[in-house]
XYZ file of C-alpha atoms in Angstrom:
177
model
C -46.555 8.349 48.884
C -48.248 11.764 49.968
C -47.313 12.628 47.115
C -49.202 10.742 44.798
C -51.873 10.682 46.986
C -52.484 14.701 46.222
C -51.694 14.499 42.658
C -54.696 11.414 42.238
C -57.461 14.093 44.556
C -55.834 16.890 42.734
C -57.309 14.911 38.809
C -60.506 13.767 40.523
C -61.353 16.995 41.933
C -60.250 18.304 38.153
C -62.793 15.537 36.719
C -65.595 16.734 38.794
C -64.826 20.295 37.923
C -64.693 19.526 34.081
C -67.330 17.047 34.140
C -69.807 20.256 36.174
C -68.813 22.593 33.338
C -70.053 20.884 30.813
C -73.061 20.204 32.758
C -73.758 23.778 33.182
C -72.905 24.905 29.185
C -76.139 27.179 27.827
C -77.671 27.515 24.461
C -77.152 30.346 22.776
C -80.183 32.283 21.891
C -81.903 31.935 18.240
C -81.231 35.558 16.245
C -84.251 36.765 14.575
C -84.611 34.714 11.188
C -82.553 31.789 12.658
C -83.956 28.735 11.404
C -83.279 27.551 15.284
C -85.662 29.324 16.930
C -89.048 27.509 16.464
C -86.952 24.125 16.829
C -83.652 24.799 18.685
C -82.234 22.482 16.154
C -78.952 23.591 14.629
C -79.856 24.920 11.282
C -79.917 23.626 8.128
C -78.035 23.440 4.629
C -79.806 24.540 1.359
C -81.614 22.508 -0.756
C -79.095 20.833 -3.297
C -79.329 22.823 -6.553
C -81.417 21.102 -9.712
C -78.684 20.551 -12.275
C -78.717 22.310 -15.975
C -78.916 19.485 -18.676
C -75.663 18.628 -20.375
C -74.296 20.809 -23.060
C -74.152 17.937 -26.775
C -70.819 19.033 -27.075
C -70.171 17.183 -23.752
C -72.512 14.297 -24.820
C -69.373 11.607 -25.366
C -68.923 12.055 -21.325
C -72.235 11.477 -20.041
C -72.001 7.686 -19.487
C -71.342 5.342 -16.443
C -66.921 5.177 -16.295
C -65.349 2.660 -13.664
C -61.516 3.133 -12.975
C -59.078 1.351 -10.733
C -55.671 2.775 -9.913
C -53.214 3.667 -7.988
C -51.691 6.231 -5.044
C -48.729 7.065 -4.647
C -48.114 6.117 -0.662
C -51.403 4.945 -0.901
C -51.388 1.175 0.318
C -54.180 -0.615 -2.216
C -56.447 0.487 -4.820
C -58.302 3.455 -6.265
C -61.774 1.811 -7.795
C -63.828 4.929 -8.684
C -67.151 4.242 -10.194
C -68.746 7.976 -12.050
C -71.943 8.460 -13.466
C -72.164 11.545 -15.284
C -75.654 11.571 -16.500
C -76.934 13.485 -19.969
C -79.435 15.643 -17.553
C -76.504 17.010 -15.366
C -76.480 15.078 -12.817
C -73.531 12.772 -11.359
C -72.827 10.480 -8.555
C -69.010 8.922 -7.817
C -68.534 6.588 -5.311
C -64.863 5.850 -4.630
C -63.137 3.312 -2.416
C -59.402 2.506 -1.363
C -59.735 -1.354 -1.409
C -56.471 -3.271 -0.580
C -57.378 -6.994 -1.283
C -60.581 -7.807 -0.221
C -60.807 -5.356 2.541
C -62.016 -1.705 1.931
C -59.871 0.808 3.679
C -62.204 3.516 3.192
C -65.202 4.676 0.922
C -66.931 8.089 0.115
C -70.195 8.301 -2.106
C -70.594 12.141 -3.995
C -73.408 13.161 -5.194
C -74.858 16.585 -6.952
C -74.409 17.999 -10.716
C -71.698 18.230 -13.618
C -70.851 20.983 -16.106
C -68.620 20.937 -18.921
C -68.425 22.884 -22.139
C -66.943 20.295 -24.325
C -65.322 16.484 -24.085
C -61.800 17.904 -23.079
C -62.721 18.225 -19.549
C -65.858 18.254 -16.305
C -66.314 19.977 -13.737
C -68.473 18.031 -10.883
C -70.390 20.153 -8.341
C -70.820 17.963 -4.687
C -74.423 18.901 -3.088
C -73.889 15.519 -1.189
C -70.980 13.792 0.615
C -72.549 10.045 1.641
C -75.791 11.391 1.634
C -75.670 14.289 3.565
C -76.372 17.690 2.239
C -72.963 19.643 2.312
C -72.381 23.717 1.001
C -71.662 24.007 -2.557
C -70.485 26.764 -2.910
C -68.055 25.664 -0.415
C -64.472 25.733 -3.149
C -63.319 22.044 -1.363
C -67.023 20.529 -3.357
C -65.782 21.624 -6.538
C -64.036 19.014 -8.528
C -62.019 19.829 -11.604
C -61.051 17.025 -14.079
C -58.912 17.586 -17.573
C -60.368 14.925 -20.298
C -57.283 13.399 -22.187
C -58.944 11.433 -24.698
C -62.270 9.848 -24.469
C -64.163 7.219 -27.528
C -66.622 4.893 -26.900
C -65.076 2.305 -24.660
C -62.697 4.363 -22.731
C -62.023 7.960 -20.271
C -58.577 8.697 -19.921
C -58.926 11.881 -17.212
C -57.159 13.286 -14.506
C -58.140 15.555 -11.208
C -57.259 19.319 -12.258
C -54.595 19.744 -9.039
C -50.846 19.945 -10.091
C -48.809 16.718 -10.347
C -52.427 14.412 -10.336
C -51.706 10.597 -12.346
C -54.147 10.104 -15.057
C -57.013 7.456 -14.548
C -57.985 4.797 -17.313
C -62.092 4.536 -17.333
C -63.893 2.204 -19.071
C -66.977 2.741 -20.222
C -69.954 0.458 -18.045
C -73.790 -0.159 -18.579
C -76.084 2.298 -17.037
C -76.989 0.991 -13.791
C -73.403 -1.457 -13.102
C -72.723 -0.941 -9.620
C -68.778 -1.181 -8.210
C -67.317 -4.679 -7.305
């Protein structure tokens, strides 16, 4: 009984000490040229880059594409709405959906580039509305196009073992169901 009272007292003391330490955190001084110097706010990422127009050779890819696919080990369907614009910008909405339940959703936007209609690369500049560091390799995704025509595109992510997706061409302005 006495031991449990001592343990409770020690636990309470640790909580008080940890709370005191958390309250005493000091701000690190801003360095010259740091954007926090005047406001004390964390530095903001750089502005999104301006996209270059897609080359004519990649023109067959510039469209709105909608794909539904399965992925091994994931319960539900991957639904992907990909808008590749002729001005070099892109938007992609990816949703994992099981029945009517949306399990997760991601909205990305940025630039895309392609030398021809055999593949393209997306460079994410915004993820779920927030600016990201487009220079970070995690925000650069490569896709290999296996086949594209006036109504369908079969493509896969450029990583080993990625399965192919078949996307239907949708009218401009189409929104994910």
